[in-house]
Coordinates of C-alpha atoms in Angstrom, one line a residue:
X197 CA 0.0 0.0 0.0
X198 CA 2.7 2.4 0.9
X199 CA 4.6 2.1 -2.3
X200 CA 1.4 2.1 -4.4
X201 CA 0.1 5.3 -2.9
X202 CA 3.5 6.9 -2.9
X203 CA 4.0 6.1 -6.6
X204 CA 0.6 7.4 -7.5
X205 CA 0.8 10.7 -5.6
X206 CA 4.4 11.6 -6.3
X207 CA 4.1 10.8 -10.0
X208 CA 1.7 13.8 -10.4
X209 CA 3.2 16.4 -8.1
X210 CA 6.5 18.0 -7.4
X211 CA 7.1 18.7 -3.8
X212 CA 7.5 22.5 -3.1
X213 CA 9.0 23.6 0.2
X214 CA 6.7 25.9 2.3
X215 CA 9.4 28.0 3.9
X216 CA 12.7 26.5 2.7
X217 CA 12.5 23.4 4.8
X218 CA 13.4 19.9 3.6
X219 CA 10.9 18.3 1.3
X220 CA 11.9 15.5 -1.0
X221 CA 15.5 15.0 0.2
X222 CA 16.8 15.0 3.7
X223 CA 20.5 15.9 3.2
X224 CA 22.4 18.1 0.8
X225 CA 24.5 16.2 -1.8
X226 CA 27.5 14.6 -0.2
X227 CA 29.1 14.0 -3.6
X228 CA 28.8 17.4 -5.1
X229 CA 28.8 18.1 -8.9
X230 CA 31.4 16.8 -11.2
X231 CA 33.4 19.0 -13.6
X232 CA 32.2 18.8 -17.2
X233 CA 33.1 15.5 -18.8
X234 CA 34.6 14.2 -15.6
X235 CA 32.3 11.1 -15.6
X236 CA 32.9 10.4 -19.3
X237 CA 36.7 10.8 -18.7
X238 CA 36.6 8.3 -15.9
X239 CA 34.6 5.8 -18.0
X240 CA 36.9 6.2 -20.9
X241 CA 40.0 5.7 -18.7
X242 CA 38.4 2.5 -17.4
X243 CA 38.1 1.4 -21.0
X244 CA 34.3 1.0 -21.7
X245 CA 33.7 -1.8 -24.1
X246 CA 32.3 -1.0 -27.5
X247 CA 31.4 -4.7 -28.3
X248 CA 28.1 -4.8 -26.4
X249 CA 29.2 -8.2 -25.0
X250 CA 28.8 -8.1 -21.2
X251 CA 31.7 -10.4 -20.7
X252 CA 33.9 -7.7 -22.2
X253 CA 32.8 -4.8 -20.1
X254 CA 35.4 -3.0 -18.0
X255 CA 34.6 -1.3 -14.7
X256 CA 33.3 2.2 -15.1
X257 CA 32.1 4.9 -12.7
X258 CA 29.0 6.9 -13.5
X259 CA 27.7 10.0 -11.8
X260 CA 24.0 9.3 -11.1
X261 CA 21.3 11.5 -9.7
X262 CA 19.5 9.5 -7.1
X263 CA 19.0 9.6 -3.3
X264 CA 21.5 9.0 -0.6
X265 CA 20.9 6.9 2.5
X266 CA 20.4 8.8 5.7
X267 CA 20.6 6.0 8.3
X268 CA 23.9 5.8 10.2
X269 CA 23.9 2.0 10.1
X270 CA 26.0 0.5 7.3
X271 CA 25.8 -3.2 6.2
X272 CA 28.3 -5.4 7.9
X273 CA 28.2 -8.2 5.3
X274 CA 26.9 -6.5 2.1
X275 CA 25.7 -9.5 0.1
X276 CA 24.1 -7.6 -2.8
X277 CA 26.4 -4.7 -3.9
X278 CA 29.3 -7.1 -5.0
X279 CA 26.8 -9.0 -7.2
X280 CA 25.6 -5.8 -8.8
X281 CA 29.1 -4.8 -9.6
X282 CA 30.2 -8.2 -10.9
X283 CA 27.1 -8.4 -13.1
X284 CA 27.3 -4.9 -14.6
X285 CA 30.8 -3.5 -14.0
X286 CA 29.1 -0.2 -13.3
X287 CA 29.8 1.7 -10.0
X288 CA 27.4 4.7 -9.6
X289 CA 28.7 7.8 -7.8
X290 CA 25.5 9.3 -6.5
X291 CA 24.5 12.9 -6.5
X292 CA 21.4 14.1 -4.6
X293 CA 19.3 17.2 -5.1
X294 CA 20.0 19.4 -2.0
X295 CA 17.3 19.6 0.6
X296 CA 14.7 22.3 0.1
X297 CA 15.6 22.9 -3.6
X298 CA 13.0 23.0 -6.2
X299 CA 13.7 20.3 -8.8
X300 CA 13.2 22.6 -11.8
X301 CA 15.4 25.3 -10.4
X302 CA 18.1 22.8 -9.6
X303 CA 18.0 21.4 -13.1
X304 CA 18.2 24.8 -14.7
X305 CA 21.4 25.5 -12.7
X306 CA 22.9 22.2 -13.7
X307 CA 22.2 22.8 -17.4
X308 CA 23.8 26.3 -17.2
X309 CA 26.9 24.9 -15.5
X310 CA 27.0 21.8 -17.7
X311 CA 26.9 19.6 -14.6
X312 CA 23.9 17.5 -15.4
X313 CA 24.9 13.9 -14.2
X314 CA 25.5 11.1 -16.6
X315 CA 22.3 9.3 -15.6
X316 CA 19.2 10.8 -14.1
X317 CA 17.5 8.2 -11.9
X318 CA 15.9 10.1 -9.1
X319 CA 12.5 8.9 -8.0
X320 CA 10.4 11.8 -9.4
X321 CA 10.5 15.2 -10.8
X322 CA 13.0 15.2 -13.6
X323 CA 12.6 12.4 -16.2
X324 CA 8.9 12.1 -15.6
X325 CA 8.2 15.8 -16.1
X326 CA 7.7 17.0 -19.7
X327 CA 8.9 20.5 -18.9
X328 CA 12.1 19.3 -17.4
X329 CA 12.7 16.9 -20.3
X330 CA 12.1 19.7 -22.7
X331 CA 14.8 21.7 -21.1
X332 CA 17.2 18.8 -21.3
X333 CA 16.4 18.2 -24.9
X334 CA 16.9 21.8 -25.8
X335 CA 20.3 21.8 -24.1
X336 CA 21.3 18.5 -25.8
X337 CA 21.6 16.8 -22.4
X338 CA 19.3 13.9 -22.9
X339 CA 19.8 11.1 -25.3
X340 CA 17.1 9.3 -27.4
X341 CA 17.1 5.5 -26.7
X342 CA 16.0 3.5 -29.7
X343 CA 14.0 0.4 -29.8
X344 CA 16.8 -1.5 -31.6
X345 CA 19.2 -0.5 -28.8
X346 CA 16.8 -1.8 -26.2
X347 CA 16.2 -5.0 -28.0
X348 CA 19.9 -5.6 -28.4
X349 CA 21.0 -4.7 -24.9
X350 CA 18.0 -5.4 -22.6
X351 CA 17.1 -9.1 -23.0
X352 CA 16.4 -9.6 -19.3
X353 CA 13.8 -6.7 -19.4
X354 CA 12.3 -8.4 -22.5
X355 CA 11.9 -11.6 -20.5
X356 CA 10.2 -9.9 -17.6
X357 CA 7.9 -8.0 -20.0
X358 CA 7.0 -11.3 -21.7
X359 CA 6.1 -12.8 -18.3
X360 CA 3.4 -10.1 -18.1
X361 CA 2.2 -10.7 -21.7
X362 CA 3.9 -7.5 -23.0
X363 CA 6.3 -7.2 -25.9
X364 CA 9.3 -4.8 -26.0
X365 CA 7.6 -3.0 -28.9
X366 CA 4.4 -2.5 -26.8
X367 CA 6.4 -1.2 -23.8
X368 CA 8.4 1.1 -26.0
X369 CA 5.4 2.4 -27.9
X370 CA 3.6 3.1 -24.6
X371 CA 6.6 4.9 -23.2
X372 CA 7.6 7.3 -26.1
X373 CA 7.1 11.0 -25.9
X374 CA 3.7 11.6 -27.4
X375 CA 4.9 14.8 -28.9
X376 CA 7.7 13.4 -31.1
X377 CA 7.3 9.7 -30.9
X378 CA 10.8 9.2 -29.4
X379 CA 11.9 7.6 -26.2
X380 CA 14.0 9.9 -24.0
X381 CA 14.0 8.1 -20.7
X382 CA 13.7 4.4 -19.9
X383 CA 10.6 3.9 -17.7
X384 CA 9.9 1.4 -15.0
X385 CA 8.2 -1.9 -15.7
X386 CA 4.4 -2.4 -16.1
X387 CA 2.4 -3.5 -13.2
X388 CA 2.6 -7.2 -12.3
X389 CA -1.1 -7.1 -11.9
X390 CA -1.5 -7.3 -15.7
X391 CA -0.9 -11.0 -15.2
X392 CA -3.9 -13.0 -14.0
X393 CA -1.7 -15.3 -11.9
X394 CA -0.4 -12.4 -9.9
X395 CA -3.9 -10.9 -9.5
X396 CA -5.1 -14.1 -8.0
X397 CA -2.1 -14.5 -5.7
X398 CA -1.8 -13.0 -2.1
X399 CA 0.1 -10.2 -3.9
X400 CA -3.2 -9.2 -5.6
X401 CA -5.1 -9.3 -2.3
X402 CA -3.2 -6.4 -0.9
X403 CA -2.8 -4.5 -4.2
X404 CA -6.2 -4.6 -5.9
X405 CA -8.9 -2.1 -5.1
X406 CA -8.7 1.6 -4.2
X407 CA -7.8 2.5 -0.6
X408 CA -6.4 5.7 0.8
X409 CA -4.4 7.1 3.7
X410 CA -4.0 6.1 7.3
X411 CA -2.5 7.3 10.6
X412 CA -0.8 5.5 13.5
X413 CA -2.3 6.1 16.9
X414 CA -0.6 5.4 20.2
X415 CA -2.9 2.8 21.7
X416 CA -2.3 3.6 25.3
X417 CA -3.5 7.1 24.7
X418 CA -6.3 5.8 22.5
X419 CA -7.6 3.7 25.3
X420 CA -7.6 6.6 27.7
X421 CA -10.0 8.5 25.4
X422 CA -12.0 5.6 23.8
X423 CA -11.8 2.6 26.3
X424 CA -13.9 0.4 24.0
X425 CA -11.4 0.8 21.1
X426 CA -9.1 -2.2 20.5
X427 CA -5.5 -1.9 21.4
X428 CA -2.9 -3.1 18.9
X429 CA -2.7 -6.4 20.8
X430 CA -6.5 -6.8 20.7
X431 CA -6.6 -6.1 17.0
X432 CA -3.8 -8.7 16.4
X433 CA -5.8 -11.2 18.5
X434 CA -8.8 -10.6 16.3
X435 CA -6.8 -11.0 13.1
X436 CA -5.2 -14.2 14.4
X437 CA -8.7 -15.6 15.2
X438 CA -9.8 -14.7 11.7
X439 CA -6.7 -16.2 10.0
X440 CA -5.5 -12.8 8.9
X441 CA -8.6 -11.7 7.0
X442 CA -10.6 -8.9 8.5
X443 CA -13.5 -6.9 7.1
X444 CA -13.4 -3.1 6.9
X445 CA -16.2 -3.0 9.6
X446 CA -14.0 -5.0 12.0
X447 CA -11.1 -2.6 11.8
X448 CA -13.2 0.6 12.0
X449 CA -13.9 0.4 15.8
X450 CA -12.6 3.9 16.6
X451 CA -15.3 6.6 16.4
X452 CA -13.3 8.9 14.2
X453 CA -15.1 9.2 10.9
X454 CA -14.3 12.7 9.7
X455 CA -12.1 15.7 10.3
X456 CA -14.3 17.1 13.1
X457 CA -13.9 13.8 14.9
X458 CA -10.2 13.8 14.4
X459 CA -9.9 17.3 15.7
X460 CA -11.9 16.4 18.8
X461 CA -9.7 13.5 19.5
X462 CA -6.5 15.5 19.1
X463 CA -8.0 18.1 21.5
X464 CA -8.7 15.5 24.1
X465 CA -5.1 14.2 23.8
X466 CA -3.9 17.7 24.4
X467 CA -6.1 18.1 27.5
X468 CA -4.5 15.0 29.0
X469 CA -1.1 16.9 29.2
X470 CA 0.9 13.7 28.8
X471 CA 4.7 13.4 28.7
X472 CA 7.2 10.9 27.3
X473 CA 10.7 10.6 28.7
X474 CA 10.3 14.1 30.2
X475 CA 9.0 15.7 26.9
X476 CA 5.4 16.8 26.3
X477 CA 3.5 14.6 23.9
X478 CA 2.2 16.6 20.9
X479 CA -1.2 15.4 19.8
X480 CA -0.5 14.9 16.1
X481 CA 1.9 15.0 13.1
X482 CA -0.5 14.3 10.3
X483 CA 1.2 16.0 7.3
X484 CA 4.3 14.0 6.7
X485 CA 6.5 16.8 5.5
X486 CA 6.3 20.6 5.9
X487 CA 5.7 21.4 2.3
X488 CA 2.6 22.6 0.4
X489 CA 2.7 19.5 -1.8
X490 CA 2.6 17.3 1.3
X491 CA -0.8 18.7 2.3
X492 CA -2.0 16.9 -0.8
X493 CA -0.2 13.6 -0.7
X494 CA 0.0 13.0 3.0
X495 CA -3.7 12.8 3.8
X496 CA -5.8 13.3 0.7
X497 CA -8.5 10.7 1.4
X498 CA -9.4 12.7 4.5
X499 CA -11.0 15.3 2.3
X500 CA -13.5 12.8 0.8
X501 CA -12.5 14.0 -2.6
X502 CA -11.3 11.8 -5.5
X503 CA -8.8 13.1 -7.9
X504 CA -9.0 12.2 -11.6
X505 CA -5.9 11.2 -13.6
X506 CA -5.9 14.8 -14.9
X507 CA -4.1 16.5 -12.1
X508 CA -5.2 18.9 -10.5
X509 CA -8.8 18.2 -11.6
X510 CA -11.7 16.9 -9.6
X511 CA -14.1 15.7 -12.3
X512 CA -17.8 14.8 -12.0
X513 CA -19.0 14.6 -15.6
X514 CA -22.7 14.1 -14.6
X515 CA -22.6 17.5 -13.0
X516 CA -20.4 19.1 -15.6
X517 CA -17.9 19.7 -12.8
X518 CA -14.2 20.2 -13.7
X519 CA -12.4 22.0 -10.9
X520 CA -9.0 22.4 -9.3
X521 CA -9.2 20.3 -6.1
X522 CA -7.9 23.3 -4.1
X523 CA -11.0 25.3 -5.1
X524 CA -13.5 22.9 -3.6
X525 CA -15.3 23.3 -0.3
X526 CA -13.9 20.0 0.8
X527 CA -10.3 21.2 0.5
X528 CA -11.1 24.5 2.3
X529 CA -12.5 22.4 5.2
X530 CA -9.3 20.4 5.3
X531 CA -7.1 23.5 5.4
X532 CA -9.4 25.0 8.0
X533 CA -8.9 21.8 10.1
X534 CA -5.1 22.3 9.8
X535 CA -5.5 26.0 10.8
X536 CA -7.5 25.2 13.9
X537 CA -5.1 22.4 14.8
X538 CA -2.0 24.5 14.4
X539 CA -3.3 27.5 16.3
X540 CA -4.3 25.4 19.2
X541 CA -0.9 23.6 19.4
X542 CA -2.2 20.2 18.3
X543 CA 0.7 19.8 15.8
X544 CA 3.4 21.7 17.8
X545 CA 4.5 25.2 17.1
X546 CA 7.7 23.8 15.5
X547 CA 5.8 21.9 12.9
X548 CA 6.8 24.1 9.9
X549 CA 10.4 24.8 11.0
X550 CA 11.7 21.5 12.2
X551 CA 13.8 19.2 10.0
X552 CA 12.7 15.8 8.9
X553 CA 15.3 14.1 11.2
X554 CA 14.0 16.2 14.2
X555 CA 10.5 15.0 13.4
X556 CA 11.6 11.4 13.1
X557 CA 13.5 11.6 16.4
X558 CA 10.4 12.7 18.2
X559 CA 8.3 10.0 16.7
X560 CA 10.9 7.3 17.6
X561 CA 10.9 8.7 21.1
X562 CA 7.1 8.4 21.3
X563 CA 6.4 12.2 21.6
X564 CA 3.4 12.2 19.2
X565 CA 0.0 10.6 19.8
X566 CA -1.1 10.4 16.1
X567 CA 1.4 10.3 13.2
X568 CA 1.3 9.9 9.4
X569 CA 1.2 6.5 7.8
X570 CA 4.9 6.7 6.7
X571 CA 6.3 7.6 10.1
X572 CA 9.1 5.3 11.5
X573 CA 6.9 3.3 13.8
X574 CA 9.0 0.2 13.6
X575 CA 11.9 2.1 15.1
X576 CA 9.8 3.4 17.9
X577 CA 8.4 0.0 18.7
X578 CA 12.0 -1.4 18.9
X579 CA 13.0 1.5 21.2
X580 CA 9.9 1.1 23.4
X581 CA 10.5 -2.6 23.7
X582 CA 14.1 -2.1 24.8
X583 CA 13.0 0.4 27.4
X584 CA 10.3 -1.9 28.7
X585 CA 7.4 0.4 27.6
X586 CA 4.0 -1.3 27.1
X587 CA 2.3 0.9 24.5
X588 CA 1.9 0.1 20.8
X589 CA 0.3 1.7 17.8
X590 CA -3.0 1.2 16.0
X591 CA -3.1 1.8 12.2
X592 CA -6.4 3.5 11.2
X593 CA -7.8 4.6 7.9
X594 CA -8.4 8.3 7.3
X595 CA -11.2 8.1 6.2
X596 CA -12.6 4.9 4.8
X597 CA -15.6 6.4 3.0
X598 CA -17.5 4.4 0.3
X599 CA -16.1 5.1 -3.2
X600 CA -18.2 7.5 -5.1
X601 CA -18.5 6.5 -8.8
X602 CA -19.7 10.1 -9.6
X603 CA -16.0 11.1 -9.4
X604 CA -14.2 10.2 -12.5
X605 CA -11.8 7.3 -11.9
X606 CA -12.9 6.8 -8.3
X607 CA -14.3 3.3 -9.1
X608 CA -11.6 2.4 -11.7
X609 CA -8.1 1.0 -11.3
X610 CA -5.8 1.2 -14.2
X611 CA -2.7 -0.9 -15.0
X612 CA -0.7 0.8 -17.8
X613 CA 2.1 -0.8 -19.9
X614 CA 4.5 1.7 -18.4
X615 CA 5.0 4.1 -15.6
X616 CA 7.2 7.2 -15.9
X617 CA 7.9 7.3 -12.2
X618 CA 11.6 6.4 -11.6
X619 CA 12.5 6.8 -15.3
X620 CA 16.2 6.8 -16.3
X621 CA 17.5 9.4 -18.7
X622 CA 21.0 9.5 -20.2
X623 CA 23.1 12.7 -20.7
X624 CA 25.1 12.4 -24.0
X625 CA 27.5 15.1 -22.9
X626 CA 28.7 12.8 -20.2
X627 CA 28.0 9.4 -21.9
X628 CA 29.6 8.5 -25.2
X629 CA 27.8 6.2 -27.7
X630 CA 30.3 3.4 -27.0
X631 CA 29.2 3.4 -23.4
X632 CA 25.5 2.9 -24.2
X633 CA 25.6 -0.9 -24.4
X634 CA 27.0 -1.2 -20.9
X635 CA 24.7 1.4 -19.4
X636 CA 21.6 -0.3 -21.0
X637 CA 22.9 -3.6 -19.7
X638 CA 23.2 -2.1 -16.2
X639 CA 19.6 -0.9 -16.4
X640 CA 18.6 -4.3 -17.8
X641 CA 20.2 -6.1 -14.9
X642 CA 18.4 -3.9 -12.5
X643 CA 15.1 -4.8 -14.3
X644 CA 15.8 -8.5 -14.2
X645 CA 13.8 -11.1 -12.2
X646 CA 17.1 -12.3 -10.7
X647 CA 17.8 -8.8 -9.3
X648 CA 14.3 -8.5 -8.0
X649 CA 14.6 -11.8 -6.2
X650 CA 17.9 -10.8 -4.7
X651 CA 16.5 -7.5 -3.4
X652 CA 13.5 -9.3 -1.9
X653 CA 15.1 -12.4 -0.4
X654 CA 18.9 -12.0 -0.3
X655 CA 21.2 -14.6 -1.7
X656 CA 20.1 -18.2 -2.4
X657 CA 22.0 -19.6 0.5
X658 CA 19.7 -17.8 2.9
X659 CA 16.5 -19.7 2.0
X660 CA 15.1 -23.0 0.7
X661 CA 12.3 -23.8 -1.7
X662 CA 10.8 -21.6 -4.4
X663 CA 7.6 -19.8 -5.3
X664 CA 5.0 -19.8 -2.6
X665 CA 7.1 -22.5 -0.7
X666 CA 10.2 -20.4 -0.3
X667 CA 11.3 -20.0 3.4
X668 CA 14.4 -18.5 5.1
X669 CA 16.7 -21.0 6.7
X670 CA 16.7 -21.1 10.6
X671 CA 20.1 -19.4 10.7
X672 CA 18.6 -16.4 9.0
X673 CA 15.6 -16.0 11.3
X674 CA 16.6 -12.4 12.1
X675 CA 16.5 -11.6 8.4
X676 CA 13.0 -13.2 8.2
X677 CA 11.7 -11.1 11.1
X678 CA 13.2 -8.0 9.5
X679 CA 11.6 -8.6 6.2
X680 CA 8.2 -9.7 7.6
X681 CA 7.6 -7.3 10.5
X682 CA 10.4 -4.8 10.4
X683 CA 12.2 -6.1 13.5
X684 CA 15.7 -4.7 13.6
X685 CA 18.6 -6.6 15.2
X686 CA 22.1 -5.2 14.4
X687 CA 23.6 -8.6 15.0
X688 CA 22.1 -10.2 11.9
X689 CA 18.9 -8.5 10.5
X690 CA 18.4 -7.8 6.8
X691 CA 20.3 -4.6 6.8
X692 CA 23.3 -6.3 8.4
X693 CA 23.5 -8.0 4.9
X694 CA 22.5 -4.9 2.9
X695 CA 19.0 -6.1 2.3
X696 CA 16.3 -3.4 2.6
X697 CA 13.3 -4.1 4.7
X698 CA 10.3 -2.1 5.8
X699 CA 12.3 0.8 7.2
X700 CA 12.9 3.0 4.0
X701 CA 15.7 4.9 5.7
X702 CA 18.0 1.9 5.3
X703 CA 18.7 2.1 1.6
X704 CA 21.5 1.1 -0.7
X705 CA 20.9 3.2 -3.8
X706 CA 23.3 1.1 -5.9
X707 CA 21.0 -1.9 -5.4
X708 CA 17.6 -0.4 -4.7
X709 CA 17.8 3.0 -6.4
X710 CA 16.7 1.8 -9.8
X711 CA 13.8 -0.1 -8.3
X712 CA 11.9 2.5 -6.2
X713 CA 8.8 2.1 -8.3
X714 CA 6.7 -0.7 -6.8
X715 CA 6.3 -2.3 -10.2
X716 CA 9.9 -3.3 -10.1
X717 CA 9.5 -5.5 -7.0
X718 CA 9.4 -9.3 -6.9
X719 CA 5.8 -10.6 -6.6
X720 CA 6.6 -13.6 -4.5
X721 CA 8.4 -11.6 -1.8
X722 CA 8.6 -12.9 1.8
X723 CA 5.5 -10.9 2.9
X724 CA 3.5 -12.5 0.1
X725 CA 4.6 -16.1 0.4
X726 CA 4.7 -16.6 4.1
X727 CA 1.3 -17.9 5.3
X728 CA -0.4 -15.7 7.9
X729 CA 0.6 -16.4 11.4
X730 CA 0.9 -14.5 14.7
X731 CA 4.7 -14.2 14.1
X732 CA 4.5 -12.4 10.7
X733 CA 1.3 -10.3 11.4
X734 CA 1.6 -6.9 9.8
X735 CA -1.1 -4.5 11.0
X736 CA -1.0 -1.9 8.3
X737 CA -1.3 -4.6 5.6
X738 CA -4.3 -6.2 7.3
X739 CA -6.0 -2.9 7.6
X740 CA -5.2 -1.7 4.1
X741 CA -6.2 -5.0 2.6
X742 CA -9.6 -4.8 4.4
X743 CA -10.2 -1.3 3.0
X744 CA -9.1 -2.2 -0.6
X745 CA -11.0 -5.5 -0.7
X746 CA -14.1 -3.6 0.5
X747 CA -13.8 -1.2 -2.4
X748 CA -12.8 -3.9 -4.9
X749 CA -16.4 -5.1 -5.1
X750 CA -17.3 -1.9 -6.8
X751 CA -14.1 -1.3 -8.7
X752 CA -13.4 -2.0 -12.4
X753 CA -9.9 -3.1 -13.3
X754 CA -8.4 -2.1 -16.7
X755 CA -5.3 -2.8 -18.6
X756 CA -4.1 0.1 -20.7
X757 CA -3.1 -1.1 -24.1
X758 CA -1.0 0.7 -26.7
X759 CA -3.0 3.3 -28.5
X760 CA -3.3 4.5 -32.1
X761 CA -1.8 7.7 -33.6
X762 CA -4.9 9.8 -33.0
X763 CA -5.0 8.9 -29.3
X764 CA -1.2 9.4 -29.1
X765 CA -1.7 12.9 -30.6
X766 CA -4.5 13.6 -28.1
X767 CA -2.2 12.5 -25.3
X768 CA 0.5 14.8 -26.5
X769 CA -1.9 17.7 -26.8
X770 CA -3.2 17.0 -23.2
X771 CA 0.4 16.8 -21.8
X772 CA 1.3 20.1 -23.6
X773 CA -1.7 21.9 -22.1
X774 CA -1.1 20.3 -18.6
X775 CA 2.5 21.3 -18.8
X776 CA 1.6 24.8 -19.7
X777 CA -0.9 24.9 -16.7
X778 CA 1.3 23.4 -14.1
X779 CA 4.7 24.8 -15.1
X780 CA 4.0 28.1 -16.8
X781 CA 0.8 29.3 -15.2
X782 CA 0.8 27.9 -11.7
X783 CA 4.5 27.4 -11.0
X784 CA 5.5 31.1 -11.3
X785 CA 3.2 31.7 -8.4
X786 CA 4.8 29.0 -6.2
X787 CA 6.6 31.3 -3.8
X788 CA 3.5 33.4 -3.4
X789 CA 1.3 30.3 -2.9
X790 CA 3.7 28.9 -0.4
X791 CA 3.6 32.1 1.7
X792 CA -0.2 32.4 1.4
X793 CA -0.9 28.8 2.5
X794 CA 1.5 29.2 5.5
X795 CA -0.5 32.4 6.4
X796 CA -3.8 30.5 6.0
X797 CA -2.7 27.7 8.3
X798 CA -0.7 29.6 10.9
X799 CA -2.8 32.8 10.9
X800 CA -5.7 33.6 13.3
X801 CA -8.7 31.3 13.1
X802 CA -11.0 34.3 12.8
X803 CA -9.0 35.5 9.8
X804 CA -9.0 32.1 8.1
X805 CA -11.7 32.8 5.5
X806 CA -9.9 35.9 4.2
X807 CA -6.5 34.4 4.3
X808 CA -7.6 31.3 2.5
X809 CA -9.4 33.5 -0.1
X810 CA -6.1 35.3 -0.8
X811 CA -4.7 31.8 -1.6
X812 CA -7.5 30.6 -3.8
X813 CA -7.7 34.0 -5.6
X814 CA -4.3 33.2 -7.1
X815 CA -5.5 29.8 -8.3
X816 CA -8.7 31.3 -9.6
X817 CA -7.0 34.1 -11.5
X818 CA -8.1 34.4 -15.2
X819 CA -4.9 32.9 -16.7
X820 CA -5.0 29.9 -14.5
X821 CA -8.8 29.5 -14.9
X822 CA -8.3 29.6 -18.7
X823 CA -5.6 27.0 -18.4
X824 CA -7.9 24.7 -16.4
X825 CA -10.5 25.0 -19.1
X826 CA -8.0 24.1 -21.8
X827 CA -6.7 21.2 -19.7
X828 CA -10.3 19.9 -19.2
X829 CA -11.0 20.0 -22.9
X830 CA -7.8 18.3 -23.9
X831 CA -8.1 15.7 -21.1
X832 CA -11.6 14.7 -22.0
X833 CA -10.7 14.3 -25.7
X834 CA -7.8 12.0 -24.8
X835 CA -9.8 10.2 -22.1
X836 CA -12.6 9.3 -24.5
X837 CA -10.2 8.1 -27.2
X838 CA -8.2 6.1 -24.7
X839 CA -11.3 4.3 -23.5
X840 CA -11.3 2.2 -26.7
X841 CA -7.9 0.9 -25.8
X842 CA -8.8 -0.3 -22.3
X843 CA -9.1 -4.0 -21.6
X844 CA -11.4 -5.0 -18.7
X845 CA -9.7 -7.4 -16.3
X846 CA -12.6 -8.2 -13.9

């Protein structure tokens, strides 16, 4: 659920810092920027092979835009990185976009300085954004990748596509720039759910159906306010009794059904005046990050709205409604909730000025009562256990309303042949043509089923069996617990061996950086193949699955097939209009909008209406309103043409 929602939300929105605080990245780049042609020179010195034969490849270093790990723990016995280097002979030197920096501004600076890295592989915001790609193309800093090159140098990708019933030609055609018909960035793989076997597997159970967001609630505080609500232990007992399958009704035992209820709960927490380790407990940290974008992707389902695929439109065709979600009464109610909560200290006065690591430290220390679904709860549970604390956390949907088919796409779930999220673009000013076979082979290896298995399970000596019968050997019990329930043990958990688990802070970008999109994962991962038991119980998965399975009854599943030239042209027209709206009409107002939303949330409650109107007046200005109208018209033309290329799966 986490990866699915993250992929969906981040693919349509660039995070913009509210007041210069961290948003998408937690540290400034540790590697810095290379001098022009430094990477190419290093590669040429190493002797990049021109034959295209992987056995002839020589070791090369590549400067790659990605993300750097922030956890101080380093693998003791790194099992995976040596395999990656032996298979590809590529050693990436990672560069990270500095914290608090707008992606577009950063890219503009790199283009001017000729310091665009050799490969762009960050999780979002560059290679999946048409405006950024247009800048790179104009500067000659992105290279077209041809179908022939992919067929010749990416056989492992072709095998994995074939497993999903997709050809390389179909994948390529679905991935090209609709404006010029060329491929400028290699996308991630299609969804495994295109394959019926995977849809019918336990993987499908937790992936099919539309869900939403949730929060973690400290259960000792929850019981003080709602004594009849289940503790985490009681919910686990219920799940065990029901063999891991709970209905939505069974998990919705807390009387918090809307924002007013949530506000009332946070106020009651505040009135208790609780402390943890000598520090006051803050009622909530609901918005994961202190950015304007995070207001959207941290808690969107709490609004009761449903966003169409045409960001930022809320669409109800039956009512001739095509409106920016931020101009709806539901969004105003949500921001009003944030305003009341902030002014009354429910989120802490430091909410918009603290850094991500300060926030995480407080969560791990237990200093919040309610936190966002992506908070480091596993780290808190481990700390609390070591300290002999008895509290735990309940995961709760915010808010599990019935899907409303009046909203366009609310009752549909689409599985395209490609996803641009986590795309990989190549800079020809840093990468010579004779390096292309090795770079494509490197990407191909990262796409392979073997690489996916290694990321999911570790090396073959760590387990026995295959498919649904695969199990860790007894001597790797700590790895098993790490992968299944996130339990950390520095003497031999997964991260000890360089294997990533549930805690996303423990990352090795060389191994996992190209596989951040959920589509790249291995379907038969430990969490899928292990039968439910008390020992591998995962609360958030149980709750999310209940929500999604509840909605699945009323959800239509579609595979998106390759389209014809007319539909491709309509898609290009839509993307051009959407790009104009988001990058040329709205984006120039970003600083103004950042300041105005801060004012609306942190200003006096009795001034909220006027402060919020100042914000929405910018979004409702004539140029942006005209852009919305053009986007609506272009989207509906493409939407209706595309409908003939959808294949119903259920």
